[in-house]
mmCIF file of C-alpha atoms in Angstrom:
data_model
loop_
_atom_site.group_PDB
_atom_site.id
_atom_site.type_symbol
_atom_site.label_atom_id
_atom_site.label_comp_id
_atom_site.label_asym_id
_atom_site.label_seq_id
_atom_site.Cartn_x
_atom_site.Cartn_y
_atom_site.Cartn_z
ATOM 1 C CA MET A 1 9.394 -14.584 13.942
ATOM 2 C CA ARG A 2 7.616 -17.307 15.840
ATOM 3 C CA THR A 3 7.926 -17.580 19.612
ATOM 4 C CA PRO A 4 5.593 -19.525 22.306
ATOM 5 C CA ARG A 5 8.364 -17.730 22.118
ATOM 6 C CA ALA A 6 36.021 -5.886 32.982
ATOM 7 C CA ALA A 7 36.824 -7.216 29.366
ATOM 8 C CA GLN A 8 38.615 -10.533 29.180
ATOM 9 C CA PRO A 9 40.775 -12.006 26.385
ATOM 10 C CA PRO A 10 39.540 -15.100 24.560
ATOM 11 C CA ASP A 11 39.900 -18.252 26.644
ATOM 12 C CA ASP A 12 41.411 -21.603 25.685
ATOM 13 C CA ARG A 13 38.242 -23.643 25.369
ATOM 14 C CA THR A 14 39.251 -25.222 22.065
ATOM 15 C CA ARG A 15 38.878 -28.952 22.602
ATOM 16 C CA PRO A 16 38.699 -32.002 20.325
ATOM 17 C CA ARG A 17 35.156 -32.789 19.304
ATOM 18 C CA ARG A 18 33.707 -36.149 20.251
ATOM 19 C CA ALA A 19 32.847 -38.515 17.430
ATOM 20 C CA ARG A 20 29.218 -38.070 16.429
ATOM 21 C CA ARG A 21 26.763 -40.755 15.557
ATOM 22 C CA ALA A 22 25.577 -40.703 11.971
ATOM 23 C CA PRO A 23 22.345 -38.682 11.985
ATOM 24 C CA LEU A 24 19.071 -40.222 10.934
ATOM 25 C CA LEU A 25 18.381 -37.221 8.712
ATOM 26 C CA LEU A 26 21.013 -35.304 6.784
ATOM 27 C CA ALA A 27 20.383 -31.647 6.143
ATOM 28 C CA ALA A 28 22.050 -28.703 4.459
ATOM 29 C CA GLY A 29 20.753 -25.186 4.000
ATOM 30 C CA ALA A 30 21.748 -21.786 2.686
ATOM 31 C CA ALA A 31 21.336 -18.660 4.785
ATOM 32 C CA LEU A 32 18.867 -16.090 3.499
ATOM 33 C CA GLY A 33 19.044 -12.312 3.497
ATOM 34 C CA GLY A 34 19.677 -10.377 6.715
ATOM 35 C CA VAL A 35 17.057 -8.597 8.814
ATOM 36 C CA PHE A 36 17.126 -5.676 11.213
ATOM 37 C CA ALA A 37 19.074 -6.285 14.426
ATOM 38 C CA TRP A 38 19.187 -4.112 17.503
ATOM 39 C CA THR A 39 22.927 -4.460 18.059
ATOM 40 C CA ALA A 40 25.868 -4.924 15.750
ATOM 41 C CA LEU A 41 28.928 -5.458 17.894
ATOM 42 C CA PRO A 42 31.582 -7.416 15.978
ATOM 43 C CA THR A 43 33.287 -10.419 17.484
ATOM 44 C CA ALA A 44 36.038 -12.668 16.230
ATOM 45 C CA GLN A 45 34.928 -16.048 14.964
ATOM 46 C CA GLY A 46 37.188 -19.056 15.302
ATOM 47 C CA ALA A 47 37.282 -22.383 13.530
ATOM 48 C CA SER A 48 36.242 -24.333 16.610
ATOM 49 C CA ALA A 49 32.639 -25.201 17.423
ATOM 50 C CA ASP A 50 33.291 -24.221 21.036
ATOM 51 C CA LEU A 51 31.629 -21.025 22.173
ATOM 52 C CA PRO A 52 34.375 -18.368 22.476
ATOM 53 C CA GLY A 53 34.609 -16.416 25.706
ATOM 54 C CA ASP A 54 34.359 -13.124 23.798
ATOM 55 C CA ALA A 55 31.215 -14.111 21.887
ATOM 56 C CA VAL A 56 28.578 -11.410 21.441
ATOM 57 C CA PHE A 57 25.028 -12.757 21.352
ATOM 58 C CA HIS A 58 22.593 -11.565 18.732
ATOM 59 C CA ASN A 59 19.584 -9.433 19.622
ATOM 60 C CA TYR A 60 17.008 -10.533 17.071
ATOM 61 C CA PRO A 61 13.690 -8.603 17.011
ATOM 62 C CA LEU A 62 11.077 -10.237 19.262
ATOM 63 C CA GLN A 63 7.713 -9.291 20.731
ATOM 64 C CA VAL A 64 9.305 -6.857 23.184
ATOM 65 C CA HIS A 65 10.973 -4.943 20.349
ATOM 66 C CA GLU A 66 7.684 -4.685 18.484
ATOM 67 C CA TRP A 67 5.943 -3.400 21.619
ATOM 68 C CA VAL A 68 8.668 -0.826 22.264
ATOM 69 C CA GLU A 69 8.436 0.434 18.676
ATOM 70 C CA GLU A 70 4.669 0.745 18.783
ATOM 71 C CA ASN A 71 4.292 2.286 22.257
ATOM 72 C CA ALA A 72 6.625 5.259 22.409
ATOM 73 C CA GLY A 73 4.107 7.221 24.480
ATOM 74 C CA ASP A 74 3.644 4.547 27.152
ATOM 75 C CA ALA A 75 5.188 5.490 30.516
ATOM 76 C CA ARG A 76 6.608 1.955 30.803
ATOM 77 C CA GLN A 77 8.338 2.061 27.426
ATOM 78 C CA PRO A 78 11.670 3.725 28.313
ATOM 79 C CA LEU A 79 12.506 1.287 31.105
ATOM 80 C CA ILE A 80 11.437 -1.781 29.113
ATOM 81 C CA ALA A 81 13.472 -0.560 26.140
ATOM 82 C CA GLU A 82 16.569 0.162 28.233
ATOM 83 C CA ARG A 83 16.557 -2.899 30.469
ATOM 84 C CA ILE A 84 15.013 -5.641 28.318
ATOM 85 C CA ALA A 85 14.819 -4.782 24.611
ATOM 86 C CA SER A 86 18.494 -3.783 24.624
ATOM 87 C CA GLN A 87 19.611 -7.302 25.596
ATOM 88 C CA PRO A 88 20.001 -10.340 23.294
ATOM 89 C CA GLN A 89 17.402 -13.016 23.895
ATOM 90 C CA ALA A 90 16.716 -16.461 22.508
ATOM 91 C CA VAL A 91 14.389 -17.020 19.579
ATOM 92 C CA TRP A 92 11.916 -19.837 20.245
ATOM 93 C CA PHE A 93 10.705 -22.191 17.515
ATOM 94 C CA SER A 94 7.509 -23.512 19.044
ATOM 95 C CA ASN A 95 4.832 -23.489 16.336
ATOM 96 C CA TYR A 96 4.686 -26.568 14.166
ATOM 97 C CA GLU A 97 5.191 -25.066 10.706
ATOM 98 C CA PRO A 98 7.462 -27.495 8.847
ATOM 99 C CA GLY A 99 7.001 -25.702 5.531
ATOM 100 C CA THR A 100 8.647 -22.483 6.758
ATOM 101 C CA VAL A 101 10.983 -23.581 9.564
ATOM 102 C CA THR A 102 14.118 -23.575 7.385
ATOM 103 C CA GLN A 103 13.495 -20.035 6.168
ATOM 104 C CA ASP A 104 12.527 -18.867 9.670
ATOM 105 C CA ALA A 105 15.725 -20.262 11.200
ATOM 106 C CA ALA A 106 17.838 -18.893 8.350
ATOM 107 C CA GLU A 107 16.466 -15.386 8.884
ATOM 108 C CA VAL A 108 17.761 -15.482 12.470
ATOM 109 C CA THR A 109 21.123 -17.075 11.767
ATOM 110 C CA SER A 110 21.885 -14.997 8.681
ATOM 111 C CA ALA A 111 21.133 -11.774 10.565
ATOM 112 C CA ALA A 112 23.488 -12.869 13.356
ATOM 113 C CA ALA A 113 26.206 -13.883 10.881
ATOM 114 C CA ALA A 114 25.976 -10.504 9.139
ATOM 115 C CA ALA A 115 26.502 -8.801 12.507
ATOM 116 C CA GLY A 116 29.342 -11.139 13.518
ATOM 117 C CA GLU A 117 27.318 -12.354 16.496
ATOM 118 C CA VAL A 118 26.085 -15.665 17.927
ATOM 119 C CA PRO A 119 22.340 -16.360 17.832
ATOM 120 C CA VAL A 120 20.551 -18.448 20.451
ATOM 121 C CA LEU A 121 17.728 -20.595 19.080
ATOM 122 C CA VAL A 122 15.341 -22.756 21.095
ATOM 123 C CA SER A 123 13.984 -25.907 19.518
ATOM 124 C CA TYR A 124 10.653 -26.465 21.302
ATOM 125 C CA MET A 125 8.813 -29.038 19.240
ATOM 126 C CA ILE A 126 9.092 -32.384 21.047
ATOM 127 C CA PRO A 127 5.854 -34.419 20.902
ATOM 128 C CA ASN A 128 3.763 -34.364 24.087
ATOM 129 C CA ARG A 129 5.476 -31.124 25.026
ATOM 130 C CA ASP A 130 5.115 -29.935 28.637
ATOM 131 C CA CYS A 131 3.179 -33.151 29.381
ATOM 132 C CA GLY A 132 0.034 -31.381 28.176
ATOM 133 C CA GLY A 133 0.514 -28.361 30.477
ATOM 134 C CA ALA A 134 0.353 -24.640 29.733
ATOM 135 C CA SER A 135 2.848 -24.987 26.866
ATOM 136 C CA ALA A 136 1.334 -28.149 25.390
ATOM 137 C CA GLY A 137 1.918 -28.824 21.719
ATOM 138 C CA GLY A 138 4.831 -29.877 19.594
ATOM 139 C CA ALA A 139 5.066 -32.105 16.567
ATOM 140 C CA PRO A 140 2.263 -34.637 16.149
ATOM 141 C CA ASP A 141 4.594 -37.654 16.322
ATOM 142 C CA PHE A 142 8.282 -38.527 16.326
ATOM 143 C CA PRO A 143 8.736 -39.096 12.580
ATOM 144 C CA SER A 144 7.225 -35.641 12.073
ATOM 145 C CA TYR A 145 9.491 -34.234 14.777
ATOM 146 C CA LEU A 146 12.637 -35.614 13.154
ATOM 147 C CA GLU A 147 11.549 -34.289 9.773
ATOM 148 C CA TRP A 148 10.918 -30.878 11.370
ATOM 149 C CA ALA A 149 14.352 -31.060 13.034
ATOM 150 C CA GLU A 150 15.912 -31.629 9.630
ATOM 151 C CA GLY A 151 14.230 -28.493 8.330
ATOM 152 C CA PHE A 152 15.243 -26.520 11.405
ATOM 153 C CA ALA A 153 18.853 -27.655 11.066
ATOM 154 C CA ALA A 154 18.898 -26.702 7.397
ATOM 155 C CA GLY A 155 18.417 -23.061 8.373
ATOM 156 C CA LEU A 156 21.277 -22.850 10.863
ATOM 157 C CA GLY A 157 23.909 -21.685 8.398
ATOM 158 C CA SER A 158 27.608 -22.378 8.984
ATOM 159 C CA ASP A 159 28.582 -19.888 11.695
ATOM 160 C CA PRO A 160 28.559 -20.452 15.478
ATOM 161 C CA VAL A 161 25.082 -20.865 16.931
ATOM 162 C CA ALA A 162 23.821 -21.957 20.355
ATOM 163 C CA ILE A 163 20.879 -24.373 20.379
ATOM 164 C CA ILE A 164 18.716 -24.910 23.450
ATOM 165 C CA LEU A 165 17.288 -28.343 22.690
ATOM 166 C CA GLU A 166 13.723 -28.907 23.894
ATOM 167 C CA PRO A 167 13.209 -27.295 27.320
ATOM 168 C CA ASP A 168 11.755 -29.646 29.965
ATOM 169 C CA SER A 169 12.133 -32.642 27.643
ATOM 170 C CA LEU A 170 14.379 -34.499 30.100
ATOM 171 C CA ALA A 171 13.478 -32.975 33.458
ATOM 172 C CA LEU A 172 9.748 -33.474 32.846
ATOM 173 C CA THR A 173 8.990 -37.050 31.817
ATOM 174 C CA THR A 174 6.359 -38.046 34.392
ATOM 175 C CA CYS A 175 3.693 -38.389 31.695
ATOM 176 C CA LEU A 176 5.750 -40.930 29.726
ATOM 177 C CA ASP A 177 5.889 -44.690 30.054
ATOM 178 C CA ASP A 178 9.156 -46.533 29.510
ATOM 179 C CA ALA A 179 8.644 -46.964 25.770
ATOM 180 C CA GLU A 180 7.640 -43.325 25.282
ATOM 181 C CA ARG A 181 10.608 -42.182 27.337
ATOM 182 C CA ALA A 182 13.013 -44.244 25.207
ATOM 183 C CA GLU A 183 11.442 -42.925 22.012
ATOM 184 C CA ARG A 184 11.789 -39.328 23.189
ATOM 185 C CA PHE A 185 15.397 -39.767 24.264
ATOM 186 C CA SER A 186 16.345 -41.392 20.973
ATOM 187 C CA ALA A 187 14.698 -38.547 19.041
ATOM 188 C CA LEU A 188 16.575 -35.914 21.045
ATOM 189 C CA ALA A 189 19.925 -37.516 20.261
ATOM 190 C CA GLN A 190 19.000 -37.843 16.589
ATOM 191 C CA ALA A 191 17.911 -34.202 16.452
ATOM 192 C CA ALA A 192 21.234 -33.110 17.971
ATOM 193 C CA ASP A 193 23.142 -35.222 15.454
ATOM 194 C CA THR A 194 21.138 -33.714 12.608
ATOM 195 C CA ILE A 195 21.956 -30.196 13.819
ATOM 196 C CA HIS A 196 25.675 -31.003 14.044
ATOM 197 C CA ALA A 197 25.661 -32.555 10.576
ATOM 198 C CA ALA A 198 24.057 -29.428 9.111
ATOM 199 C CA ASN A 199 26.272 -26.984 11.022
ATOM 200 C CA PRO A 200 29.417 -28.339 12.723
ATOM 201 C CA GLU A 201 29.823 -24.954 14.430
ATOM 202 C CA ALA A 202 26.564 -25.425 16.370
ATOM 203 C CA ARG A 203 26.667 -26.051 20.110
ATOM 204 C CA VAL A 204 23.706 -28.129 21.248
ATOM 205 C CA TYR A 205 22.731 -27.990 24.921
ATOM 206 C CA PHE A 206 20.502 -30.624 26.548
ATOM 207 C CA ASP A 207 17.881 -30.037 29.250
ATOM 208 C CA ALA A 208 19.009 -30.353 32.880
ATOM 209 C CA GLY A 209 15.977 -28.759 34.557
ATOM 210 C CA HIS A 210 17.103 -26.596 37.474
ATOM 211 C CA SER A 211 18.610 -26.808 40.934
ATOM 212 C CA ALA A 212 15.312 -27.315 42.810
ATOM 213 C CA TRP A 213 13.969 -30.062 40.546
ATOM 214 C CA HIS A 214 16.274 -33.101 40.401
ATOM 215 C CA GLU A 215 19.521 -34.043 42.106
ATOM 216 C CA PRO A 216 22.623 -33.659 39.917
ATOM 217 C CA ALA A 217 23.303 -37.406 39.829
ATOM 218 C CA THR A 218 19.702 -38.145 38.848
ATOM 219 C CA MET A 219 19.788 -35.571 36.067
ATOM 220 C CA ALA A 220 23.162 -36.864 34.856
ATOM 221 C CA GLY A 221 21.702 -40.357 34.573
ATOM 222 C CA THR A 222 18.807 -39.083 32.493
ATOM 223 C CA LEU A 223 21.111 -37.049 30.269
ATOM 224 C CA THR A 224 23.334 -40.075 29.698
ATOM 225 C CA GLU A 225 20.288 -42.137 28.785
ATOM 226 C CA ALA A 226 19.338 -39.426 26.278
ATOM 227 C CA GLY A 227 22.708 -39.602 24.530
ATOM 228 C CA ILE A 228 24.414 -36.409 25.636
ATOM 229 C CA LEU A 229 27.817 -38.103 25.806
ATOM 230 C CA GLU A 230 27.626 -38.953 22.105
ATOM 231 C CA SER A 231 25.470 -36.136 20.752
ATOM 232 C CA GLY A 232 25.585 -33.081 23.024
ATOM 233 C CA ASP A 233 27.935 -30.202 23.736
ATOM 234 C CA GLY A 234 26.593 -29.413 27.170
ATOM 235 C CA ILE A 235 23.580 -28.759 29.372
ATOM 236 C CA TYR A 236 21.323 -25.838 30.203
ATOM 237 C CA SER A 237 19.560 -25.048 33.447
ATOM 238 C CA ASN A 238 16.913 -22.672 34.812
ATOM 239 C CA VAL A 239 15.124 -22.105 31.503
ATOM 240 C CA SER A 240 11.887 -20.224 32.239
ATOM 241 C CA ASN A 241 12.616 -20.439 35.960
ATOM 242 C CA TYR A 242 13.830 -18.090 38.667
ATOM 243 C CA ARG A 243 16.586 -19.862 40.596
ATOM 244 C CA VAL A 244 19.515 -17.605 41.498
ATOM 245 C CA THR A 245 22.658 -17.873 39.416
ATOM 246 C CA GLU A 246 24.923 -19.119 42.221
ATOM 247 C CA GLU A 247 22.621 -22.089 42.870
ATOM 248 C CA GLU A 248 22.442 -22.895 39.187
ATOM 249 C CA VAL A 249 26.214 -22.740 38.743
ATOM 250 C CA ALA A 250 26.685 -25.181 41.634
ATOM 251 C CA PHE A 251 23.962 -27.437 40.233
ATOM 252 C CA ALA A 252 25.408 -27.376 36.708
ATOM 253 C CA GLU A 253 28.867 -28.157 38.053
ATOM 254 C CA GLY A 254 27.400 -31.106 39.937
ATOM 255 C CA VAL A 255 25.649 -32.463 36.858
ATOM 256 C CA LEU A 256 28.779 -32.079 34.738
ATOM 257 C CA ALA A 257 30.896 -33.816 37.378
ATOM 258 C CA ALA A 258 28.444 -36.699 37.494
ATOM 259 C CA LEU A 259 28.495 -36.981 33.701
ATOM 260 C CA GLY A 260 32.276 -37.336 33.840
ATOM 261 C CA ASP A 261 33.042 -35.888 30.410
ATOM 262 C CA ASP A 262 35.336 -32.879 30.683
ATOM 263 C CA SER A 263 34.420 -31.611 27.214
ATOM 264 C CA LEU A 264 30.837 -30.794 28.260
ATOM 265 C CA ARG A 265 29.859 -27.306 29.411
ATOM 266 C CA ALA A 266 26.734 -25.524 30.656
ATOM 267 C CA VAL A 267 24.676 -22.416 29.989
ATOM 268 C CA ILE A 268 22.310 -20.847 32.512
ATOM 269 C CA ASP A 269 19.145 -18.861 31.894
ATOM 270 C CA THR A 270 19.431 -15.631 33.902
ATOM 271 C CA SER A 271 16.557 -13.802 32.228
ATOM 272 C CA ARG A 272 14.294 -13.622 35.299
ATOM 273 C CA ASN A 273 16.350 -14.676 38.316
ATOM 274 C CA GLY A 274 17.448 -11.298 39.687
ATOM 275 C CA ASN A 275 15.234 -11.605 42.770
ATOM 276 C CA GLY A 276 15.296 -15.374 42.924
ATOM 277 C CA PRO A 277 12.105 -17.474 43.063
ATOM 278 C CA ASP A 278 8.838 -16.726 44.835
ATOM 279 C CA GLY A 279 8.801 -19.912 46.884
ATOM 280 C CA ALA A 280 7.866 -22.821 44.661
ATOM 281 C CA GLU A 281 5.814 -20.718 42.265
ATOM 282 C CA TRP A 282 7.054 -21.110 38.688
ATOM 283 C CA CYS A 283 4.154 -19.654 36.701
ATOM 284 C CA ASP A 284 4.240 -15.866 36.294
ATOM 285 C CA PRO A 285 5.058 -14.972 39.914
ATOM 286 C CA PRO A 286 4.964 -11.226 40.643
ATOM 287 C CA GLY A 287 7.864 -9.187 41.939
ATOM 288 C CA ARG A 288 10.654 -10.914 40.014
ATOM 289 C CA LEU A 289 13.559 -9.140 38.296
ATOM 290 C CA VAL A 290 15.833 -9.735 35.320
ATOM 291 C CA GLY A 291 19.219 -11.225 36.205
ATOM 292 C CA GLU A 292 22.741 -10.975 34.783
ATOM 293 C CA ASN A 293 22.902 -9.694 31.243
ATOM 294 C CA PRO A 294 23.698 -12.299 28.583
ATOM 295 C CA THR A 295 27.433 -12.910 28.346
ATOM 296 C CA ALA A 296 29.975 -15.565 27.461
ATOM 297 C CA ASP A 297 32.412 -14.004 29.926
ATOM 298 C CA THR A 298 31.217 -15.914 32.997
ATOM 299 C CA GLY A 299 34.581 -16.259 34.762
ATOM 300 C CA ASN A 300 33.960 -20.011 35.024
ATOM 301 C CA ASP A 301 35.395 -22.371 32.416
ATOM 302 C CA LEU A 302 32.532 -24.842 32.955
ATOM 303 C CA ILE A 303 29.852 -22.245 32.227
ATOM 304 C CA ASP A 304 29.817 -21.263 28.555
ATOM 305 C CA ALA A 305 27.368 -18.413 29.035
ATOM 306 C CA TYR A 306 24.632 -16.709 30.946
ATOM 307 C CA LEU A 307 21.741 -16.375 28.489
ATOM 308 C CA TRP A 308 18.288 -14.863 28.407
ATOM 309 C CA VAL A 309 16.553 -17.960 27.091
ATOM 310 C CA LYS A 310 13.048 -17.091 28.273
ATOM 311 C CA PRO A 311 12.354 -13.579 26.919
ATOM 312 C CA PRO A 312 11.430 -11.393 29.907
ATOM 313 C CA GLY A 313 7.812 -10.311 29.668
ATOM 314 C CA GLU A 314 6.656 -13.370 27.730
ATOM 315 C CA LEU A 315 4.250 -15.210 30.012
ATOM 316 C CA ASP A 316 4.418 -18.725 31.438
ATOM 317 C CA GLY A 317 0.705 -19.381 30.975
ATOM 318 C CA CYS A 318 -0.960 -18.209 34.202
ATOM 319 C CA ALA A 319 -1.211 -14.416 33.763
ATOM 320 C CA GLY A 320 -2.133 -14.984 30.117
ATOM 321 C CA PRO A 321 -1.434 -17.450 27.309
ATOM 322 C CA ALA A 322 2.037 -18.993 27.413
ATOM 323 C CA GLY A 323 4.404 -16.959 25.259
ATOM 324 C CA GLN A 324 2.246 -13.850 25.062
ATOM 325 C CA PHE A 325 4.110 -10.609 25.757
ATOM 326 C CA SER A 326 2.881 -8.663 28.783
ATOM 327 C CA PRO A 327 4.160 -5.086 29.178
ATOM 328 C CA ASP A 328 3.067 -5.168 32.820
ATOM 329 C CA MET A 329 5.184 -8.234 33.496
ATOM 330 C CA ALA A 330 8.101 -6.829 31.499
ATOM 331 C CA TYR A 331 7.918 -3.563 33.449
ATOM 332 C CA GLN A 332 8.067 -5.465 36.753
ATOM 333 C CA LEU A 333 11.008 -7.522 35.571
ATOM 334 C CA ALA A 334 12.799 -4.369 34.408
ATOM 335 C CA GLY A 335 12.517 -2.964 37.945
ATOM 336 C CA GLY A 336 9.481 -0.746 37.497
#
């Protein structure tokens, strides 16, 4: 797969869905055969597209699983296997391969559906990605991006799925002029609509940056401009960052309050925030730790889930190429 890359009863989050705009691209796809998964805990699936509080997230094989399998004699292996490989993590779609994206997405979603679990997929293909930084890339232009989004959506199946839509696409726009900004925001809304048309059970979360980047009201204005009120199910914060969960919950609540739509929710990336940040350093800082395990049982009705969106051990681009798995970094994050 391609990457850059106490029990509680079900809650009452079932809410009417907002009317969606007609998508620019219509897509439909059939799930393919299942693949090996590390966990197989069943969970009830409802008819609503809302993420149920008892959802179990799918642990699809990633780089860390491959490393664990191939390095049984490494002294770091047991801790990495126990603390990181055992936890469900997001699958990133970051390489521009339009000819295989439907099959690649379907392999993830069909494996999750077979296990009765919810997969987390990251769409990371926006043109001018990362403003040319360490994770530069994406589709060559917006027509290509929307065509790729159609293929991606076609592989999402018909069961619940959480989509992290284009990390940094809204919080990082300093490299864009007004016309480029408007084009990006329009494409994000169209991509979300395409995903919903292909799989009405999908929950699509829009980028809100993190608590040390923009003020909640500022981020809410950007999200509104990008069409979240018509096309999104919620926001995500702290992706690939290290801010502590309590700060991110308060920030997400502030953004949601400023948006003023009580049907929107948030998810928070807790994959590397166990020790909080190292000052302002965002790129492979040493001495960090994994945070709360992925769960939909957050105890907060506004927070759909804590997720491991950035797979722990996959680099930011300073200690090695962005997305490359580092056993040294994973071992640190696991507490070694």
